[in-house]
Coordinates of C-alpha atoms (C1' of nucleotides) in Angstrom, one line a residue:
Chain Q
X1 CA 3.7 -6.5 -33.5
X2 CA 5.1 -5.9 -29.9
X3 CA 3.1 -4.1 -27.4
X4 CA 4.3 -0.8 -26.5
X5 CA 4.1 0.8 -22.9
X6 CA 4.4 4.2 -21.5
X7 CA 5.0 4.7 -17.9
X8 CA 4.2 8.4 -17.0
X9 CA 5.4 9.7 -13.6
X10 CA 5.1 13.1 -12.2
X11 CA 8.0 14.5 -10.8
X12 CA 8.2 15.4 -7.1
X13 CA 4.6 15.7 -7.5
X14 CA 3.2 17.5 -4.3
X15 CA 6.1 19.8 -4.1
X16 CA 5.6 20.6 -7.6
X17 CA 2.0 21.4 -7.1
X18 CA 2.7 23.7 -4.5
X19 CA 5.5 25.5 -6.5
X20 CA 3.1 26.0 -9.6
X21 CA 0.3 27.3 -7.1
X22 CA 2.6 29.6 -5.3
X23 CA 5.0 31.4 -7.9
X24 CA 7.1 32.4 -5.0
X25 CA 8.2 29.0 -3.9
X26 CA 9.7 28.2 -7.3
X27 CA 13.3 27.6 -7.5
X28 CA 13.5 27.0 -3.7
X29 CA 13.5 24.0 -1.6
X30 CA 9.9 22.8 -0.7
X31 CA 9.5 20.1 1.6
X32 CA 5.7 18.7 2.1
X33 CA 5.0 16.5 5.2
X34 CA 4.8 18.7 8.3
X35 CA 6.0 22.0 9.6
X36 CA 9.1 22.2 11.5
X37 CA 8.5 21.0 15.1
X38 CA 5.9 18.7 14.2
X39 CA 6.5 15.7 16.2
X40 CA 6.7 12.3 14.5
X41 CA 6.3 13.4 11.0
X42 CA 8.3 12.4 7.8
X43 CA 8.8 13.9 4.2
X44 CA 6.1 13.3 1.9
X45 CA 7.7 14.7 -1.0
X46 CA 11.0 17.4 -1.4
X47 CA 11.3 19.4 -4.3
X48 CA 14.4 19.0 -6.8
X49 CA 15.8 22.1 -4.8
X50 CA 15.6 20.3 -1.5
X51 CA 16.9 17.0 -2.5
X52 CA 20.1 18.8 -3.2
X53 CA 20.7 18.9 0.5
X54 CA 19.9 15.2 0.8
X55 CA 16.3 15.7 1.8
X56 CA 14.1 12.8 0.4
X57 CA 11.0 11.1 0.6
X58 CA 10.1 8.9 4.3
X59 CA 12.8 10.8 5.7
X60 CA 12.1 12.1 9.5
X61 CA 11.0 15.6 9.3
X62 CA 13.5 16.8 11.9
X63 CA 16.4 15.4 9.8
X64 CA 15.2 17.4 7.0
X65 CA 15.0 20.5 9.2
X66 CA 18.6 19.8 10.0
X67 CA 19.6 19.1 6.5
X68 CA 17.7 22.3 5.0
X69 CA 16.5 24.4 7.8
X70 CA 15.7 27.5 5.1
X71 CA 13.4 25.4 3.0
X72 CA 9.8 26.0 2.9
X73 CA 7.8 23.4 4.9
X74 CA 4.4 22.5 4.3
X75 CA 1.7 20.1 5.7
X76 CA 0.1 19.4 2.2
X77 CA -3.2 19.9 0.5
X78 CA -4.2 16.5 -0.4
X79 CA -7.4 17.3 -2.2
X80 CA -5.7 19.7 -4.5
X81 CA -3.0 16.9 -5.4
X82 CA -6.1 14.7 -6.2
X83 CA -7.6 17.6 -8.2
X84 CA -4.8 17.9 -10.0
X85 CA -4.0 14.4 -10.6
X86 CA -7.4 13.9 -12.1
X87 CA -6.7 16.5 -14.6
X88 CA -3.5 14.7 -15.6
X89 CA -5.3 11.2 -15.7
X90 CA -7.9 12.8 -18.1
X91 CA -5.0 14.3 -20.4
X92 CA -3.5 10.9 -20.8
X93 CA -6.9 9.3 -21.6
X94 CA -6.7 11.6 -24.8
X95 CA -3.9 9.5 -26.0
X96 CA -4.7 5.8 -25.0
X97 CA -7.9 4.1 -24.3
X98 CA -6.2 1.8 -21.5
X99 CA -4.6 3.4 -18.7
X100 CA -3.8 1.9 -15.6
X101 CA -3.6 4.2 -12.8
X102 CA -0.9 3.1 -10.5
X103 CA -1.1 5.8 -7.9
X104 CA -1.8 9.4 -7.5
X105 CA 1.2 10.7 -9.5
X106 CA 1.8 7.7 -11.9
X107 CA 0.0 5.6 -14.8
X108 CA 0.7 3.0 -17.6
X109 CA -0.6 4.0 -21.2
X110 CA -0.8 1.1 -23.6
X111 CA 0.0 2.6 -26.8
X112 CA 0.0 -0.6 -28.6
X113 CA -1.1 0.3 -32.2
X114 CA -1.8 3.9 -31.8
X115 CA 0.9 5.2 -34.1
X116 CA -1.2 5.6 -36.9
X117 CA -3.2 7.8 -34.7
X118 CA -0.8 9.9 -32.8
X119 CA 2.5 9.4 -34.7
X120 CA 6.0 7.5 -33.3
X121 CA 6.4 6.9 -29.6
X122 CA 8.7 9.6 -29.0
X123 CA 6.8 12.1 -30.6
X124 CA 3.7 11.1 -28.6
X125 CA 5.5 11.2 -25.4
X126 CA 6.7 14.7 -26.2
X127 CA 3.1 15.8 -26.9
X128 CA 1.9 14.4 -23.8
X129 CA 4.6 16.2 -22.0
X130 CA 3.7 19.2 -23.5
X131 CA 0.1 18.9 -22.9
X132 CA 0.5 18.2 -19.0
X133 CA 3.1 21.3 -18.7
X134 CA 0.6 23.4 -20.6
X135 CA -2.5 22.6 -18.7
X136 CA -0.9 21.9 -15.2
X137 CA 2.5 23.4 -15.4
X138 CA 4.1 20.2 -14.1
X139 CA 6.7 18.1 -15.6
X140 CA 6.6 14.3 -16.0
X141 CA 9.0 11.5 -16.7
X142 CA 8.3 8.6 -19.1
X143 CA 9.7 5.4 -19.9
X144 CA 8.7 3.5 -23.2
X145 CA 9.2 -0.3 -23.2
X146 CA 7.3 -3.3 -24.8
X147 CA 7.4 -4.4 -21.2
X148 CA 5.3 -2.5 -18.4
X149 CA 8.0 -3.6 -16.0
X150 CA 10.6 -2.2 -18.2
X151 CA 9.0 1.0 -18.9
X152 CA 8.4 1.5 -15.1
X153 CA 12.1 1.3 -14.4
X154 CA 13.0 3.6 -17.5
X155 CA 10.8 6.3 -16.5
X156 CA 12.6 6.8 -13.1
X157 CA 16.1 6.9 -14.7
X158 CA 16.0 10.4 -15.9
X159 CA 14.0 12.3 -13.8
X160 CA 13.0 15.3 -13.9
X161 CA 11.3 15.7 -17.1
X162 CA 12.9 12.7 -18.6
X163 CA 12.2 10.5 -21.6
X164 CA 13.8 6.9 -21.4
X165 CA 13.2 4.7 -24.5
X166 CA 14.1 1.0 -24.3
X167 CA 13.8 -0.2 -28.0
X168 CA 12.2 -3.4 -28.6
X169 CA 14.6 -6.4 -28.1
X170 CA 17.0 -4.8 -26.0
X171 CA 15.1 -5.4 -22.7
X172 CA 17.6 -7.7 -21.4
X173 CA 20.6 -5.3 -22.0
X174 CA 18.8 -2.8 -20.2
X175 CA 18.4 -4.8 -17.4
X176 CA 21.7 -5.9 -17.2
X177 CA 22.9 -2.2 -17.3
X178 CA 21.3 -1.4 -14.0
X179 CA 22.3 -1.7 -10.4
X180 CA 20.5 -3.9 -8.0
X181 CA 18.7 -1.1 -6.1
X182 CA 16.6 -0.1 -9.5
X183 CA 14.8 -3.4 -9.5
X184 CA 11.1 -2.5 -8.9
X185 CA 10.3 -4.9 -6.1
X186 CA 13.7 -5.2 -4.5
X187 CA 13.9 -3.4 -1.5
X188 CA 16.8 -3.0 0.9
X189 CA 16.0 -6.0 2.7
X190 CA 16.1 -8.1 -0.3
X191 CA 19.0 -6.3 -1.6
X192 CA 21.0 -7.3 1.6
X193 CA 20.0 -10.8 1.3
X194 CA 21.0 -11.0 -2.4
X195 CA 24.3 -9.5 -1.4
X196 CA 24.5 -11.8 1.4
X197 CA 24.5 -14.6 -1.3
X198 CA 27.2 -13.0 -3.3
X199 CA 24.6 -11.1 -5.8
X200 CA 25.9 -7.7 -6.4
X201 CA 24.5 -6.9 -9.9
X202 CA 21.7 -7.7 -12.1
X203 CA 24.4 -9.7 -14.2
X204 CA 25.1 -11.9 -11.3
X205 CA 21.6 -13.0 -11.2
X206 CA 21.4 -13.3 -15.0
X207 CA 24.3 -15.9 -14.8
X208 CA 22.4 -18.5 -12.4
X209 CA 19.5 -21.1 -13.5
X210 CA 16.0 -20.7 -12.7
X211 CA 16.2 -23.6 -10.2
X212 CA 19.3 -22.5 -8.5
X213 CA 17.5 -19.0 -8.0
X214 CA 14.2 -20.9 -6.3
X215 CA 16.4 -22.7 -4.4
X216 CA 18.3 -19.9 -3.0
X217 CA 15.3 -17.5 -2.5
X218 CA 12.3 -19.5 -2.9
X219 CA 10.0 -20.3 -5.8
X220 CA 8.4 -16.9 -5.9
X221 CA 11.3 -14.8 -5.4
X222 CA 13.6 -16.9 -7.5
X223 CA 11.1 -16.8 -10.4
X224 CA 10.8 -13.0 -9.9
X225 CA 14.3 -12.4 -10.1
X226 CA 15.2 -14.7 -13.2
X227 CA 12.3 -12.7 -15.3
X228 CA 13.3 -9.4 -14.0
X229 CA 16.8 -9.3 -14.9
X230 CA 15.6 -10.4 -18.6
X231 CA 13.0 -7.9 -18.8
X232 CA 10.5 -10.7 -18.9
X233 CA 8.7 -9.7 -15.7
X234 CA 4.9 -9.6 -16.8
X235 CA 2.9 -7.2 -14.5
X236 CA -0.5 -8.4 -13.8
X237 CA -3.3 -6.2 -13.3
X238 CA -6.2 -8.4 -12.3
X239 CA -9.7 -6.9 -13.0
X240 CA -11.0 -9.8 -11.4
X241 CA -11.9 -9.9 -7.5
X242 CA -9.2 -9.0 -5.5
X243 CA -8.8 -8.9 -1.6
X244 CA -9.3 -5.1 -1.2
X245 CA -8.8 -3.6 2.3
X246 CA -9.8 -0.4 3.9
X247 CA -7.8 0.8 7.0
X248 CA -6.7 3.9 9.1
X249 CA -4.1 4.2 11.2
X250 CA -2.6 7.2 13.4
X251 CA 0.7 7.8 15.0
X252 CA 0.1 10.0 18.1
X253 CA 2.2 12.8 19.2
X254 CA 2.8 11.4 22.7
X255 CA 2.5 7.6 23.4
X256 CA -1.0 6.5 24.8
X257 CA -1.2 4.5 27.9
X258 CA -4.4 5.5 29.4
X259 CA -7.4 3.3 28.9
X260 CA -9.8 6.0 28.2
X261 CA -7.6 7.6 25.4
X262 CA -7.1 4.4 23.9
X263 CA -11.1 3.6 23.6
X264 CA -11.6 7.3 22.3
X265 CA -8.6 6.5 19.6
X266 CA -10.0 3.2 18.7
X267 CA -13.6 4.5 18.5
X268 CA -12.1 7.4 16.2
X269 CA -10.4 4.9 13.7
X270 CA -13.6 2.7 13.9
X271 CA -15.8 5.6 12.6
X272 CA -13.4 6.7 9.9
X273 CA -13.1 2.8 8.7
X274 CA -17.0 2.5 8.8
X275 CA -17.9 5.7 7.1
X276 CA -15.4 4.8 4.4
X277 CA -16.8 1.3 3.9
X278 CA -20.5 3.0 3.7
X279 CA -19.0 5.3 1.3
X280 CA -17.6 2.8 -0.8
X281 CA -20.6 0.5 -0.5
X282 CA -18.6 -2.7 1.0
X283 CA -18.6 -4.9 3.8
X284 CA -16.2 -7.1 5.4
X285 CA -16.4 -9.9 8.2
X286 CA -12.4 -9.6 8.9
X287 CA -11.3 -6.9 11.2
X288 CA -7.5 -6.4 11.9
X289 CA -6.1 -4.0 15.0
X290 CA -2.5 -3.1 14.8
X291 CA -0.6 -1.7 17.6
X292 CA 2.8 0.0 17.5
X293 CA 4.7 0.3 20.9
X294 CA 6.8 3.1 21.7
X295 CA 10.2 1.0 20.8
X296 CA 8.5 0.6 17.2
X297 CA 7.8 -3.1 17.4
X298 CA 4.6 -3.6 15.7
X299 CA 2.0 -6.4 16.4
X300 CA -1.4 -7.1 14.9
X301 CA -4.6 -9.4 15.6
X302 CA -7.3 -10.2 13.3
X303 CA -10.4 -12.1 13.6
X304 CA -12.8 -13.2 10.8
X305 CA -16.4 -13.6 11.9
X306 CA -19.2 -15.6 9.9
X307 CA -21.1 -12.1 9.6
X308 CA -20.2 -8.7 8.3
X309 CA -19.3 -5.8 10.6
X310 CA -22.5 -4.3 10.9
X311 CA -21.6 -0.6 11.7
X312 CA -19.1 1.5 13.5
X313 CA -20.4 0.7 17.1
X314 CA -19.6 -2.9 16.2
X315 CA -16.5 -2.2 14.9
X316 CA -15.3 -0.3 18.1
X317 CA -16.3 -3.3 20.3
X318 CA -14.5 -5.7 18.2
X319 CA -11.7 -3.6 18.4
X320 CA -11.6 -3.7 21.8
X321 CA -11.8 -7.1 22.3
X322 CA -8.8 -7.5 19.9
X323 CA -7.1 -5.0 21.8
X324 CA -7.5 -6.7 25.1
X325 CA -6.4 -9.8 23.5
X326 CA -3.0 -8.4 22.2
X327 CA -1.9 -5.4 24.4
X328 CA 0.9 -5.7 26.9
X329 CA -0.3 -3.9 29.6
X330 CA 1.9 -0.9 30.5
X331 CA 3.4 -0.3 27.3
X332 CA 3.2 3.1 25.5
X333 CA 1.7 3.1 22.2
X334 CA 2.6 5.4 19.5
X335 CA 0.2 4.0 16.8
X336 CA -3.0 2.4 16.5
X337 CA -4.6 1.1 13.1
X338 CA -7.9 -0.4 12.4
X339 CA -8.4 -2.2 9.3
X340 CA -11.3 -4.2 7.3
X341 CA -9.7 -6.9 5.3
X342 CA -11.4 -8.8 2.3
X343 CA -14.2 -6.2 1.6
X344 CA -17.3 -7.4 -0.5
X345 CA -19.5 -5.1 -2.5
X346 CA -22.9 -4.8 -0.7
X347 CA -24.4 -5.7 -3.8
X348 CA -23.2 -9.4 -3.4
X349 CA -25.7 -11.3 -1.4
X350 CA -25.3 -11.1 2.3
X351 CA -25.8 -13.3 5.3
X352 CA -27.6 -12.2 8.3
X353 CA -27.1 -13.0 11.9
X354 CA -30.7 -13.9 13.0
X355 CA -29.7 -12.5 16.1
X356 CA -30.3 -8.3 16.6
X357 CA -30.4 -8.1 13.0
X358 CA -33.1 -5.4 13.2
X359 CA -31.3 -3.2 15.5
X360 CA -28.0 -3.2 13.4
X361 CA -30.0 -2.4 10.4
X362 CA -31.0 0.6 12.0
X363 CA -27.8 1.8 13.1
X364 CA -26.6 1.0 9.7
X365 CA -29.3 3.3 7.9
X366 CA -28.2 5.9 10.5
X367 CA -24.6 6.0 9.9
X368 CA -25.4 6.1 6.1
X369 CA -27.3 8.8 6.6
X370 CA -24.6 10.6 8.3
X371 CA -22.2 9.7 5.7
X372 CA -24.2 11.4 3.2
X373 CA -24.8 14.3 5.4
X374 CA -21.1 14.6 5.9
X375 CA -20.6 14.7 2.2
X376 CA -22.9 17.3 1.4
X377 CA -21.8 19.4 4.3
X378 CA -18.1 18.8 5.0
X379 CA -17.9 21.7 7.0
X380 CA -20.4 19.9 9.9
X381 CA -18.3 17.6 11.8
X382 CA -20.7 14.9 12.8
X383 CA -19.0 12.7 15.4
X384 CA -19.7 10.5 18.4
X385 CA -20.4 12.6 21.4
X386 CA -17.3 11.1 23.3
X387 CA -14.9 12.4 20.5
X388 CA -16.0 16.1 21.2
X389 CA -13.6 16.9 23.8
Chain S
dT1 C1' 17.7 11.9 12.6
dC2 C1' 14.0 8.7 15.3
dT3 C1' 11.2 6.5 12.0
dG4 C1' 3.6 9.0 8.1
dG5 C1' -0.7 6.6 6.1
dG6 C1' -2.8 3.8 2.7
dG7 C1' -2.5 -0.1 0.6
dT8 C1' -0.7 -5.1 -1.8
dC9 C1' 1.3 -9.6 -1.7
dC10 C1' 4.2 -13.2 0.2
dT11 C1' 5.3 -16.8 3.7
dA12 C1' 4.9 -20.3 7.3
dG13 C1' 2.6 -22.5 10.7
dG14 C1' -1.8 -24.3 12.4
dA15 C1' -6.7 -26.0 12.0
dC16 C1' -9.4 -28.7 9.8
dC17 C1' -11.4 -31.9 6.6
dC18 C1' -11.5 -36.0 3.2
Chain B
dT1 C1' -1.2 -47.6 17.1
dC2 C1' 2.8 -43.2 17.1
dT3 C1' 0.9 -41.8 12.1
dG4 C1' 0.0 -39.9 4.7
dG5 C1' -1.1 -36.1 1.7
dG6 C1' -3.5 -32.8 -0.5
dG7 C1' -6.6 -28.6 -0.3
dT8 C1' -8.3 -24.7 2.0
dC9 C1' -9.1 -21.4 5.1
dC10 C1' -7.1 -18.4 8.7
dT11 C1' -3.7 -16.0 11.2
dA12 C1' 0.6 -13.0 12.3
dG13 C1' 4.5 -11.2 10.6
dG14 C1' 7.2 -9.0 7.1
dA15 C1' 8.6 -6.7 2.6
dC16 C1' 7.7 -3.3 -0.6
dC17 C1' 5.5 0.6 -3.2
dC18 C1' 4.0 5.5 -3.6

DNA sequence: TCTGGGGTCCTAGGACCC
DNA sequence: TCTGGGGTCCTAGGACCC
C-alpha cells in the first residue's frame, strides 16, 4: 500500500487572522509587517486583496506602501497567531496520529491507512477544510500525494482554499509539468545557476543522468535535482538529535557606530538568548556573532569553548570579544545577531570548568529565577540596569 | 523600493590526528 | 626530504525556507 500524505498550508495566515478578528478588514488589502513610516521593515504577510497590487512577503514595507497606500497596515500580534496555530494543529490531530508541523502555518499529516476510519482522501481533505473554517474562520490549502515532497508543492498550486491531488503513480508527470521556480529548495540563486547551464525546465533536468547532474552541481544538489524532478525526493525528519540553535538578532532603525550603544545592544541580545536557553533548558559551548554593515555586507564570527556558556553575563563578555575580533572600526552597523549553536539538553551530563564554578552557578540560579518570574509576570520587565535608559 | 527575524543545511578550507 | 590518505572537528559564508 502506498503511503498517503497531506500537506496543509494556511492561506495568508497572519493577514487572515487579522481579517477574521476584525470584520471591518475583510475584503480589504491587509499588510502585516509594520506601519507606514516604520524604518527598515518588510512585509510579513499580505492578504490576497493586497497581493493583487503586487505586494508580497519579504518586500520592503516602503515598497508595499507605494504600491498599495490605502492598505490596512499592521505590526502583527504574534501571540495571537501562535494561539490560532495551536488550535489548528489540534484539529489536524483529530485526523492523523502522525503530524509533522513545519512552521507556524503548515504541517504534514500522514494519512496512510486512515481510509477506513475517515473515508477517501478527497473527502477527508474537505472535512479538514470545513472544520478549520468552522472553528477558526480561516481557509487552508491542501496537497495530497504519496510523497511528502510532492504534497508540499501541490498544496501551493491552487491557493487560496485549494485542494490539489496528485494520484499515486503520476508523481513524475506532475513534477515535469512544473516550472523550475516551483521546486521546493531551489531559490533564485540556484535557478540562475541552472539556467546558466542550460536548464530551463524540470524536463531539462529529467533528461540528464545522475552522474552528469552531480558533476555539474555537486554531489548533493545533483542528487537532489535528480530525485526531485522524478517526485522521488524523500523528506527526512530526524527525530534523532540534531544541531539546534537559539538566536536573536535586531536590525536597528539607525546605524550603530557608538561603542556604548553597541555594547548595550550586545547585552540586550545576550540576555534575550540566555533567557530562552534557560527556558528551553539547554546549554551551548558555541557562540556566534553576526554583524551586518550599513551596506548590507554581513560577516560572522563564532567560537567554541570547552565549557558551556554559563550565563548572560558571560555570553555578553564573549560577544564583546568576538565583536572586537571582527568589527571594522568606523563602519555603521545596521544589524547585530547573537546565536548559540549546537545546543544540548541540560539533562545531559555537563563538564564544569573547575575555575569559578560556584560563582557561575550562582549567576545561573539567579537568571533562572528571573526567567521564571518573567514568565509568571510578563508585565514586569526585569532587565539589566544598563538597559533601562 | 532598499532590503525582518528565526531557523536549517551545505560547502570549502584549515587544523589536527593516526 | 619537499611530502599520503582518511577521518573529524571547527569556522565563515551562503542558500534557502516560512
